[in-house]
CSV table of C-alpha atoms in Angstrom, one decimal:
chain,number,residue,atom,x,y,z
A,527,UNK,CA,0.0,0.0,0.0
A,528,UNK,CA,1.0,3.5,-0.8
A,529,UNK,CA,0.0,6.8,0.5
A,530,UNK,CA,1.3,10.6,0.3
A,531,UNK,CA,1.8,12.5,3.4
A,532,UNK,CA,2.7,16.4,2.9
A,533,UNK,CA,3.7,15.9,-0.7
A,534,UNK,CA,6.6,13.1,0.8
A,535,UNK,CA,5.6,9.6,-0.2
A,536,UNK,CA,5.5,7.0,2.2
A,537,UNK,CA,4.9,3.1,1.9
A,538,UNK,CA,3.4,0.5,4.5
A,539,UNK,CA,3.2,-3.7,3.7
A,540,UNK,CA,2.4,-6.0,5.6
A,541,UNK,CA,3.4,-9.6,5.1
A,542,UNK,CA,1.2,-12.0,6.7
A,543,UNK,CA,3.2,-15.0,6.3
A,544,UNK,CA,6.4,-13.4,7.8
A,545,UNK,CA,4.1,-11.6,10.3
A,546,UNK,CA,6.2,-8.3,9.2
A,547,UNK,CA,4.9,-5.0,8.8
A,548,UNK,CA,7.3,-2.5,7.0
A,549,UNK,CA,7.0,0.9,6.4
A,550,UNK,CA,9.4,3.1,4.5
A,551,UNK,CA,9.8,6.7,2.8
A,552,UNK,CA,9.0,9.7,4.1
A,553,UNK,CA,6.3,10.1,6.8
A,554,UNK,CA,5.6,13.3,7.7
A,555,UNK,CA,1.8,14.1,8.8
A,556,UNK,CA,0.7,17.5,9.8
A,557,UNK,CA,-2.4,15.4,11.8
A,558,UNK,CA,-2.6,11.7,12.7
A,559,UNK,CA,-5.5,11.5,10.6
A,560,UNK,CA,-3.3,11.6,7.3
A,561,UNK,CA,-2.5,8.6,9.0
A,562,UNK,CA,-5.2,6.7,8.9
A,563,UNK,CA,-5.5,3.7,6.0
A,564,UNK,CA,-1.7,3.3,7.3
A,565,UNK,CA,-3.0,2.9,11.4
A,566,UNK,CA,-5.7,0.8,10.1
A,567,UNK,CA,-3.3,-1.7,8.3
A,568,UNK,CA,-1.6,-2.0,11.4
A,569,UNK,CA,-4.2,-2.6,13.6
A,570,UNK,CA,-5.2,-5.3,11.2
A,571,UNK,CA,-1.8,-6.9,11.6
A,572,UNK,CA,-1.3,-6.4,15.8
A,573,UNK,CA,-4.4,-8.3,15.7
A,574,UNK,CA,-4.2,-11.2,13.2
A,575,UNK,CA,-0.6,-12.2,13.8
A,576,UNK,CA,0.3,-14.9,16.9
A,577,UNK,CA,3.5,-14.4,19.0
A,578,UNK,CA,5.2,-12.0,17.2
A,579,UNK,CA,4.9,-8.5,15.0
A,580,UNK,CA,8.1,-7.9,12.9
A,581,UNK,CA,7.9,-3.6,12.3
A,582,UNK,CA,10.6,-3.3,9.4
A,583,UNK,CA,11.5,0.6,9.4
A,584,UNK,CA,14.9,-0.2,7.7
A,585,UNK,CA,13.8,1.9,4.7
A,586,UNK,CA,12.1,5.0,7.0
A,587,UNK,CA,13.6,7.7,6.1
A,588,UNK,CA,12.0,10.7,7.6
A,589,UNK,CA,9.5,10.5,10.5
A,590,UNK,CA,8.0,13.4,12.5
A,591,UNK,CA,6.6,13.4,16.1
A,592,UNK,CA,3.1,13.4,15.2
A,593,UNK,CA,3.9,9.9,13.3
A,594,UNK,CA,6.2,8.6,15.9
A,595,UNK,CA,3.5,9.4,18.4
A,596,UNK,CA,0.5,7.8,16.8
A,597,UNK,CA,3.0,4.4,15.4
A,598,UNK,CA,4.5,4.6,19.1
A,599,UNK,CA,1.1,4.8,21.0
A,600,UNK,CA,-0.4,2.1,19.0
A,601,UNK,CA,2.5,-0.2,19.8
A,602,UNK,CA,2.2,0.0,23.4
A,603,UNK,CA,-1.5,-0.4,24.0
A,604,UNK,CA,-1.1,-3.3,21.5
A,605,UNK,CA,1.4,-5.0,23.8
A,606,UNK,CA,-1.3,-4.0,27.4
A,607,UNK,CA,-4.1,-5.5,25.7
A,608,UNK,CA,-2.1,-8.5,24.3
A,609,UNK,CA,0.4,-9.9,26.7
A,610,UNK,CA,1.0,-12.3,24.5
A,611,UNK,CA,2.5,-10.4,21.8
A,612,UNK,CA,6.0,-10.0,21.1
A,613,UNK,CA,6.9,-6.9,18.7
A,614,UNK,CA,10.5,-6.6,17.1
A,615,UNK,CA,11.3,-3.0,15.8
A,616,UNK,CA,13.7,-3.7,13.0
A,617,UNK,CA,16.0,-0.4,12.3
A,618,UNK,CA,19.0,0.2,10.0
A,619,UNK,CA,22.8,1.9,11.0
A,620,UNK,CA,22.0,3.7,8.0
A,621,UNK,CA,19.2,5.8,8.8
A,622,UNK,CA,21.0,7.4,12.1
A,623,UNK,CA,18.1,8.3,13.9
A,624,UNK,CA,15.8,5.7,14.0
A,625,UNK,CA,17.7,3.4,16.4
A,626,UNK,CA,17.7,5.9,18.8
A,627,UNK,CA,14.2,6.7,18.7
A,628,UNK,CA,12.4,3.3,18.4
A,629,UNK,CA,14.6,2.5,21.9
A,630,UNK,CA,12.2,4.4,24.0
A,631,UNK,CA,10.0,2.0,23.3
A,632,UNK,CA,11.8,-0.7,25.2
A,633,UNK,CA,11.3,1.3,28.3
A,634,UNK,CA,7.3,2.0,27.7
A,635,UNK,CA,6.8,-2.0,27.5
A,636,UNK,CA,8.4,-5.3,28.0
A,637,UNK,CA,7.2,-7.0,25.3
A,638,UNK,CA,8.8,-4.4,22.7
A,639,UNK,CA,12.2,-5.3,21.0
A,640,UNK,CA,14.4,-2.8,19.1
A,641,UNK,CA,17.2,-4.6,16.9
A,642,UNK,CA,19.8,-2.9,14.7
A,643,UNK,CA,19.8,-5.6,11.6
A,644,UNK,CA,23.0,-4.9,10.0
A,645,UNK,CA,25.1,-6.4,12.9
A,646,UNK,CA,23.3,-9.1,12.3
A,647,UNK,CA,23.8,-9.1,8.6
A,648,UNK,CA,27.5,-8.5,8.2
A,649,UNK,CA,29.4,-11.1,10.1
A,650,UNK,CA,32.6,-10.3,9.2
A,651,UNK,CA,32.4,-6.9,9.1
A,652,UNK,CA,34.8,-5.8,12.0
A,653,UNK,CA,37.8,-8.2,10.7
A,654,UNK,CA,37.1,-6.5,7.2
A,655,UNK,CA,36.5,-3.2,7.9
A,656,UNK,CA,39.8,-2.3,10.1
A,657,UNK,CA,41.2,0.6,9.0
A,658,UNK,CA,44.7,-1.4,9.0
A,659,UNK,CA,43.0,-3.5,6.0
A,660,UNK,CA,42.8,-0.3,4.0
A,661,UNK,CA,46.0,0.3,2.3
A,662,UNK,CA,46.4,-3.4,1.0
A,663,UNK,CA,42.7,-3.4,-0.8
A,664,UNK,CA,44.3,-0.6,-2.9
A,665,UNK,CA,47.0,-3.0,-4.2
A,666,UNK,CA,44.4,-5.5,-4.4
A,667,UNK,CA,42.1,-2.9,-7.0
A,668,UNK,CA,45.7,-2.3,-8.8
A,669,UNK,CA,46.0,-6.2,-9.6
A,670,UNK,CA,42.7,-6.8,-10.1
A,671,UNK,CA,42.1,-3.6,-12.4
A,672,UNK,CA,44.7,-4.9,-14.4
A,673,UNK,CA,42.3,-7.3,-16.1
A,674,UNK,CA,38.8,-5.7,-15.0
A,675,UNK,CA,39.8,-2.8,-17.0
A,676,UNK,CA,38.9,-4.8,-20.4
A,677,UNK,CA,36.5,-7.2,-18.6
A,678,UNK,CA,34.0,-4.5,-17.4
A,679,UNK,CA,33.5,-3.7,-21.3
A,680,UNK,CA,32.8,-7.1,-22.4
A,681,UNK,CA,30.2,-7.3,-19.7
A,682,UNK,CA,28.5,-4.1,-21.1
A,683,UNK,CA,29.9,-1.2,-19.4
A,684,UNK,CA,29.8,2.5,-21.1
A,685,UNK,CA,31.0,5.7,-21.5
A,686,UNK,CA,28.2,7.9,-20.0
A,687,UNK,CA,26.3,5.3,-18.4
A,688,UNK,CA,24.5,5.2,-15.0
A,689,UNK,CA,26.6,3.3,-12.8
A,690,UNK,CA,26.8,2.3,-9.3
A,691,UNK,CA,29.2,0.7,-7.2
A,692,UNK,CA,27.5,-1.0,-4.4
A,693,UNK,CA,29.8,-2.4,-1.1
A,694,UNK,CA,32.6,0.1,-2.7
A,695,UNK,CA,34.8,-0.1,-0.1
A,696,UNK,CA,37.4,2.4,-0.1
A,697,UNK,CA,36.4,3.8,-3.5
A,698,UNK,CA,39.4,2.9,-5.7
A,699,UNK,CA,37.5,0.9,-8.5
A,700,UNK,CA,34.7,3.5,-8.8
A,701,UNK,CA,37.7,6.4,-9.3
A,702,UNK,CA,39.3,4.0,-11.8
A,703,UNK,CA,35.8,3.6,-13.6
A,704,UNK,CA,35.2,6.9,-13.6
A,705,UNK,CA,38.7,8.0,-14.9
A,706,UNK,CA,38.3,5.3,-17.7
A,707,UNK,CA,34.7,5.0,-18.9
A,708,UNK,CA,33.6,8.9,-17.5
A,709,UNK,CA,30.4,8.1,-16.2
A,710,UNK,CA,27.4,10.2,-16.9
A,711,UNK,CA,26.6,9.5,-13.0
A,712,UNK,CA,28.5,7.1,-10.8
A,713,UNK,CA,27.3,6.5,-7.5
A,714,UNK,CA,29.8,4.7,-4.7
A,715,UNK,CA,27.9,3.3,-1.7
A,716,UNK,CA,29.6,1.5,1.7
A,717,UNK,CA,28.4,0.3,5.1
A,718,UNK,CA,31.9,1.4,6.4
A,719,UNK,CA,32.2,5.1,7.4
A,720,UNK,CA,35.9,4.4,7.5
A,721,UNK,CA,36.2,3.6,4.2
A,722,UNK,CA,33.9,6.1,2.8
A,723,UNK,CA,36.0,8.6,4.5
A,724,UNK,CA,39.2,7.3,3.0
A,725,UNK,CA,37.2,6.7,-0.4
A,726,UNK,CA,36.8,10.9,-0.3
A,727,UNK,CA,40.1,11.6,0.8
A,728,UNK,CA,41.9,9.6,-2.1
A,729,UNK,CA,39.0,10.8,-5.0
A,730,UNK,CA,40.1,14.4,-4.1
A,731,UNK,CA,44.0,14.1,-4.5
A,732,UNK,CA,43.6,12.6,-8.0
A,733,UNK,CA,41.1,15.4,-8.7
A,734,UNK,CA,38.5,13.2,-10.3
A,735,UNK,CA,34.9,14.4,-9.7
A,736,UNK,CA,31.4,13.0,-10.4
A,737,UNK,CA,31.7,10.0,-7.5
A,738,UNK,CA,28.4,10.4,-5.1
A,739,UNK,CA,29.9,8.7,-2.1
A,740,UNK,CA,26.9,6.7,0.3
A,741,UNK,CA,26.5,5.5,3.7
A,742,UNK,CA,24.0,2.7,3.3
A,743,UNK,CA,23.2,-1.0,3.9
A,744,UNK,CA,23.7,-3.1,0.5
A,745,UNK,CA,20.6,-5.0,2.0
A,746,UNK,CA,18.3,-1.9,2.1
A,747,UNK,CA,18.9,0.8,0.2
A,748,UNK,CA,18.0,4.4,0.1
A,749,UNK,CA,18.3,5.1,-3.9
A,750,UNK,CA,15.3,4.5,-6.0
A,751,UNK,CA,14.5,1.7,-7.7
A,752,UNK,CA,15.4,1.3,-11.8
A,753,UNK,CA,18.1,4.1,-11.8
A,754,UNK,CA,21.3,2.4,-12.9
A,755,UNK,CA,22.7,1.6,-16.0
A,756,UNK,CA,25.2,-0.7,-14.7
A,757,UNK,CA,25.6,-2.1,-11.3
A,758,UNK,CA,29.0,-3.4,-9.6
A,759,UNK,CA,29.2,-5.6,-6.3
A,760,UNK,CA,33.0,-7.0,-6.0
A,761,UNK,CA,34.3,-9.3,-3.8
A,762,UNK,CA,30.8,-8.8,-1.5
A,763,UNK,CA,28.5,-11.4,-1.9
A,764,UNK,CA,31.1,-13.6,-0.6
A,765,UNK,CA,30.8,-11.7,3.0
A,766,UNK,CA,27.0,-11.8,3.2
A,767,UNK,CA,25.4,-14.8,5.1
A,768,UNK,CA,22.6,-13.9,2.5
A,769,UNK,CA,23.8,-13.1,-1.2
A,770,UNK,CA,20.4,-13.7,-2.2
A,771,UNK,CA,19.3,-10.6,-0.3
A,772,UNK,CA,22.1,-8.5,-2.0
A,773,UNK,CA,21.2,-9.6,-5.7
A,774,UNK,CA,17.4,-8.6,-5.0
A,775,UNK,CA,18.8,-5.2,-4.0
A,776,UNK,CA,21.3,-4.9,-7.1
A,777,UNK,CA,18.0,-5.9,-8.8
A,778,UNK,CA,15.8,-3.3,-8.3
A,779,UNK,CA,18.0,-0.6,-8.7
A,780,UNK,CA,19.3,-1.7,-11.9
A,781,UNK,CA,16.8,-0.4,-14.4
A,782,UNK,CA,15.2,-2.5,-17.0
A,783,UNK,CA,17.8,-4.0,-19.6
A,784,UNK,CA,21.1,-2.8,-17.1
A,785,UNK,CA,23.0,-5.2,-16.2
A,786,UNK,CA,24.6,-6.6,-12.5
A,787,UNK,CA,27.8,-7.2,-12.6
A,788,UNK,CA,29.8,-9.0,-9.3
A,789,UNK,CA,33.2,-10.6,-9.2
A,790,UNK,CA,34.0,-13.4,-6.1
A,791,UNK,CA,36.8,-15.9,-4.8
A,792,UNK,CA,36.8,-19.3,-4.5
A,793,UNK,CA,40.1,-19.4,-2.0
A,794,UNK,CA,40.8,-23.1,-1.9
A,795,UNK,CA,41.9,-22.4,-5.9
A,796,UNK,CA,44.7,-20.0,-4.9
A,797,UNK,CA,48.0,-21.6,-6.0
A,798,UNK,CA,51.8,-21.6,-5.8
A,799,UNK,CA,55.3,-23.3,-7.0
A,800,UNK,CA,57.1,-23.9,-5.3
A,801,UNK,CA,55.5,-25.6,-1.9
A,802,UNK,CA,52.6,-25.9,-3.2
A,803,UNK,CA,51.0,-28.6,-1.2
A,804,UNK,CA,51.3,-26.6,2.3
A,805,UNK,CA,49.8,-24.0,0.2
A,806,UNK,CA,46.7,-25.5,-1.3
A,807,UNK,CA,46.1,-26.8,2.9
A,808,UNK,CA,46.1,-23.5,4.1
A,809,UNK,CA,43.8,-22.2,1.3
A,810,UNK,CA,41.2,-24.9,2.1
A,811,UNK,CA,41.6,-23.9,5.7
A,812,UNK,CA,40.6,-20.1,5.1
A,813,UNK,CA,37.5,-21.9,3.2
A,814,UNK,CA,36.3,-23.5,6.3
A,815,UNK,CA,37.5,-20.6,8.6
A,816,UNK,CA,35.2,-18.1,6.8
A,817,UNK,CA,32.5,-20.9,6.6
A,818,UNK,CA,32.3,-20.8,10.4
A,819,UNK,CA,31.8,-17.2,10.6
A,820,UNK,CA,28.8,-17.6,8.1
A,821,UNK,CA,30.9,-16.3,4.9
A,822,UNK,CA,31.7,-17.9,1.6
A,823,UNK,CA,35.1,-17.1,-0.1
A,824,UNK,CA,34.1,-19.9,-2.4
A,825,UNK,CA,31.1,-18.0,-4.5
A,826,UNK,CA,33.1,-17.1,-7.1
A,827,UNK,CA,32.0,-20.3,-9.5
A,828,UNK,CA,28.6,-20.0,-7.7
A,829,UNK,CA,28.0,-16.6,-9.6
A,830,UNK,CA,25.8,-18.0,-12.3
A,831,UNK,CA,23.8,-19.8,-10.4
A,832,UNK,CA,22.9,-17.1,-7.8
A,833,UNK,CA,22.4,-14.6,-10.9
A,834,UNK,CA,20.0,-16.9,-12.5
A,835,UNK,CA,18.0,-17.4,-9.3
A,836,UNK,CA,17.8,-13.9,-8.8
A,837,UNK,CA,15.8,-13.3,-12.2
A,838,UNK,CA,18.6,-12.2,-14.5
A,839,UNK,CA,19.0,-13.2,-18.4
A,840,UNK,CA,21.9,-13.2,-20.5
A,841,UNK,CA,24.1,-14.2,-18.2
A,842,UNK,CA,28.0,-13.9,-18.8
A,843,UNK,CA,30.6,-15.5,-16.9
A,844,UNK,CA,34.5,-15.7,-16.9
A,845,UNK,CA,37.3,-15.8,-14.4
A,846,UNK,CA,41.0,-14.4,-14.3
A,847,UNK,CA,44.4,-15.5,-12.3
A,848,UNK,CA,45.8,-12.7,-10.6
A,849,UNK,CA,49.5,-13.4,-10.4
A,850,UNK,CA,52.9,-12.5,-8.8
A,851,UNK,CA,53.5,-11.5,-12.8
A,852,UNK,CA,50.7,-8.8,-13.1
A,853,UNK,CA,53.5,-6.6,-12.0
A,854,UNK,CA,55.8,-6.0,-8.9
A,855,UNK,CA,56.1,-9.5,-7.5
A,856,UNK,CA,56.3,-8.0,-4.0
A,857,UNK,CA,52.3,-6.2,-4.6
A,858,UNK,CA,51.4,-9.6,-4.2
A,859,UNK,CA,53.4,-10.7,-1.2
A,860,UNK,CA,52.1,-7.9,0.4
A,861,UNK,CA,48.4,-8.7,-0.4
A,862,UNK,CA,49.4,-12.6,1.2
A,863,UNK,CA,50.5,-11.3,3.8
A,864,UNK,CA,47.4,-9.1,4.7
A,865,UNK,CA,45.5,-12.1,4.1
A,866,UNK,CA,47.7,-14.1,7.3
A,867,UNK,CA,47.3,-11.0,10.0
A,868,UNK,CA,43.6,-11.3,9.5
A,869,UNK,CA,42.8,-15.1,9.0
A,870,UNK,CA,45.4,-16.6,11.1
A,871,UNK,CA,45.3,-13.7,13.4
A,872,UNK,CA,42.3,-12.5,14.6
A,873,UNK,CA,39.6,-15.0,13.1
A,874,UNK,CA,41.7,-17.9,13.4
A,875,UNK,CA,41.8,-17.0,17.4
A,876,UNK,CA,38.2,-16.0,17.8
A,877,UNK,CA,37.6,-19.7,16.0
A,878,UNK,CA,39.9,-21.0,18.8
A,879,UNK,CA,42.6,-22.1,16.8
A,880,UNK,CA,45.0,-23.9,19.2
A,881,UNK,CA,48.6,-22.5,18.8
A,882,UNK,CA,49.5,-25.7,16.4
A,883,UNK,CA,46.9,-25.1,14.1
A,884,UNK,CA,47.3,-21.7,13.9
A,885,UNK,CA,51.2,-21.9,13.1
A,886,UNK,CA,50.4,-24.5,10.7
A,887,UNK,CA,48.1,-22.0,9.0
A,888,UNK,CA,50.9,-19.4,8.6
A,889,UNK,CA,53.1,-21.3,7.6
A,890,UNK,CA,50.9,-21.9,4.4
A,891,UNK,CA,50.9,-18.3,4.0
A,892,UNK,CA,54.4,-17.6,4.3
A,893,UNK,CA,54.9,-20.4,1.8
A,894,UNK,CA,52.9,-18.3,-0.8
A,895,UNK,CA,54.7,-15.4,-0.4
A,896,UNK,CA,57.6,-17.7,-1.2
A,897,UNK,CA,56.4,-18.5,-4.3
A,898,UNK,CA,55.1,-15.0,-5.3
A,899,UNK,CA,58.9,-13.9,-5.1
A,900,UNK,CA,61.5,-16.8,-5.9
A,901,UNK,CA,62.8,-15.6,-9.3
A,902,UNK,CA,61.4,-19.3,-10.7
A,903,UNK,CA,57.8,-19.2,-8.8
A,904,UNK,CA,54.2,-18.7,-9.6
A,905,UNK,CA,51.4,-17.8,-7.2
A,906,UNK,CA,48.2,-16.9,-8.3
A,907,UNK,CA,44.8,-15.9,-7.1
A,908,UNK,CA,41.8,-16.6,-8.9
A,909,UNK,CA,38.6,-14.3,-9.4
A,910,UNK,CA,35.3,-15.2,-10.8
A,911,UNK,CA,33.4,-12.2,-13.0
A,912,UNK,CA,29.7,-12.5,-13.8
A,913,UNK,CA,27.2,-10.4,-14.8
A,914,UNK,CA,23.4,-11.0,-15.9
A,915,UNK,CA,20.7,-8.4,-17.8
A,916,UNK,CA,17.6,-7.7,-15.7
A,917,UNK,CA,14.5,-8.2,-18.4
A,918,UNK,CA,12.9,-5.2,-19.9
């Protein structure tokens, strides 16, 4: 159901069969009576559902005190006259205030739940987002770009396009597209302030303009639907717990005929020569280490499949090696070695990793880097490139 409050548009849903009532937009009421058909579909879902209301305000924008007021005083008397009802407030990082404001509901009755999804959502979040991560994903772009360069225009990509660069991370690739396609719009959007910050930072010493840099939640976004031309999502899926829930968002902002275009790992593939068998144990290692913190450094050959489930057509597909040859030998030893102080530091020990196991694990690591630099060695690490049209 939609409705129009003081020119501002505003949506309300309700799902019976996940018991979830959503609203999103802008609601801004001068009176609670503009808020009527939307109090009246929630009084029909306080009283139909059994156990407990999901409210979904991930996607609420805007909300004045008369709405708060009216939303918040239905709420409570729901939860008096039905002891038996649980309600879970669902809010967003993203949309600052809404945490903060849904909490006083906590306090006005037991029976009223505020949760902040993305914690939930991003499980690896604070061994990825450490600001000590930063400077090696900007050798990683370097390597990588070396063959996305070309790739991005077989999958479709276009001077003067739409783009955006969803999970952007520090912001490299989207100043690298920018600089080589010049983008008729490119927006850049993160979950990590961190990186957003440094994605600025680094866009304004190499001059280049035109880069709308977001704070938002890959899982919810702010930006209308059917806007992009073309729609990037590198090495992201793979962090997710849900990928699924990513692609429908990469969906619906990717306008009619665009096309989604991700790139993922599948870790246990990474190779070297020399040692190569202490290699290839510590690479299926980091397979089950980021299995048992819910992520999947294996998606990469998965791509098509998820694409195809997620309602795309024309689906392309390809992969590349990075190597210890796509230029300074070291680059890559350096990106290795990144890859040991967070697996077999921090994860590794929160898995509880017994001192054995974890010096077995470096080991496998240091091996690589080995490889990467003996004047005779190879090391590569292999990424997975799809991208699928969303029907007209």
């Amino acid at each position: 159901m939609t409705s129009q409050a003081t020119g501002h548009a505003f949506d309300w849903r309700f799902n019976e069969n996940d018991q979830e009532f959503s609203l999103q937009g802008c609601l801004r009421p001068q009176s609670a009576d503009e808020l009527n058909g939307c109090m009246e579909a929630l009084d029909t879902a306080t009283s139909t559902v059994k156990g407990r209301l999901y409210l979904n305000v991930r996607r609420l924008v805007r909300m004045n005190n008369v709405a708060f007021q009216a939303i918040a005083r239905h709420l409570v008397d729901t939860c008096v006259n039905r002891p038996d009802l649980n309600i879970q407030v669902t809010t967003s990082s993203c949309v600052g205030w809404s945490t903060r404001k849904f909490q006083a509901l906590e306090s006005a009755n037991q029976n009223i739940t505020v949760s902040e999804y993305d914690s939930d959502f991003y499980p690896g979040q604070t061994f990825l987002e450490e600001g000590g991560f930063i400077p090696i994903l900007r050798t990683q772009t370097k390597l990588t770009w070396h063959h996305e360069r070309e790739i991005l225009g077989r999958h479709g990509l276009k001077p003067g396009m739409q783009m955006a660069d969803i999970c952007c991370g520090i912001g490299d690739f989207a100043i690298l597209a920018q600089k080589e396609y010049e983008l008729g719009r490119l927006v850049a959007l993160d979950h990590s302030k961190s990186s957003l910050d440094y994605a600025r930072k680094v866009a304004a010493e190499f001059g280049v303009k035109g880069v709308e840099y977001v704070y938002g939640d890959a899982s919810e976004m702010l930006l209308e639907s059917n806007q992009f031309d073309f729609v990037t999502c590198r090495h992201a899926l793979q962090v997710f717990d849900h990928p699924e829930e990513i692609l429908k968002e990469l969906y619906r902002i990717c306008k009619p005929g665009g096309r989604v275009y991700i790139t993922n790992e599948k870790n246990s593939h990474c190779l070297g020569e020399p040692r190569s068998e202490t290699i290839q144990w510590t690479y299926n290692e980091v397979a089950k280490l980021w299995d048992h913190f819910d992520m999947d450094i294996e998606l990469g050959p998965k791509s098509r499949r998820y694409l195809a489930d997620g309602g795309f057509e024309d689906i392309k597909m390809e992969s590349f090696m990075v190597t210890n040859l796509d230029g300074n030998p070291q680059d890559f030893a350096d990106i290795i070695q990144s890859w040991e102080n967070v697996y077999a530091g921090q994860m590794a020990v929160e898995r509880g990793d017994s001192p054995e196991q974890i010096a077995r694990f470096r080991q496998g690591f240091q091996d690589h880097i080995f490889a990467a630099l003996h004047p005779k060695g190879y090391a590569g690490w292999p990424i997975w490139v799809a991208s699928g049209r969303k029907p007209l």
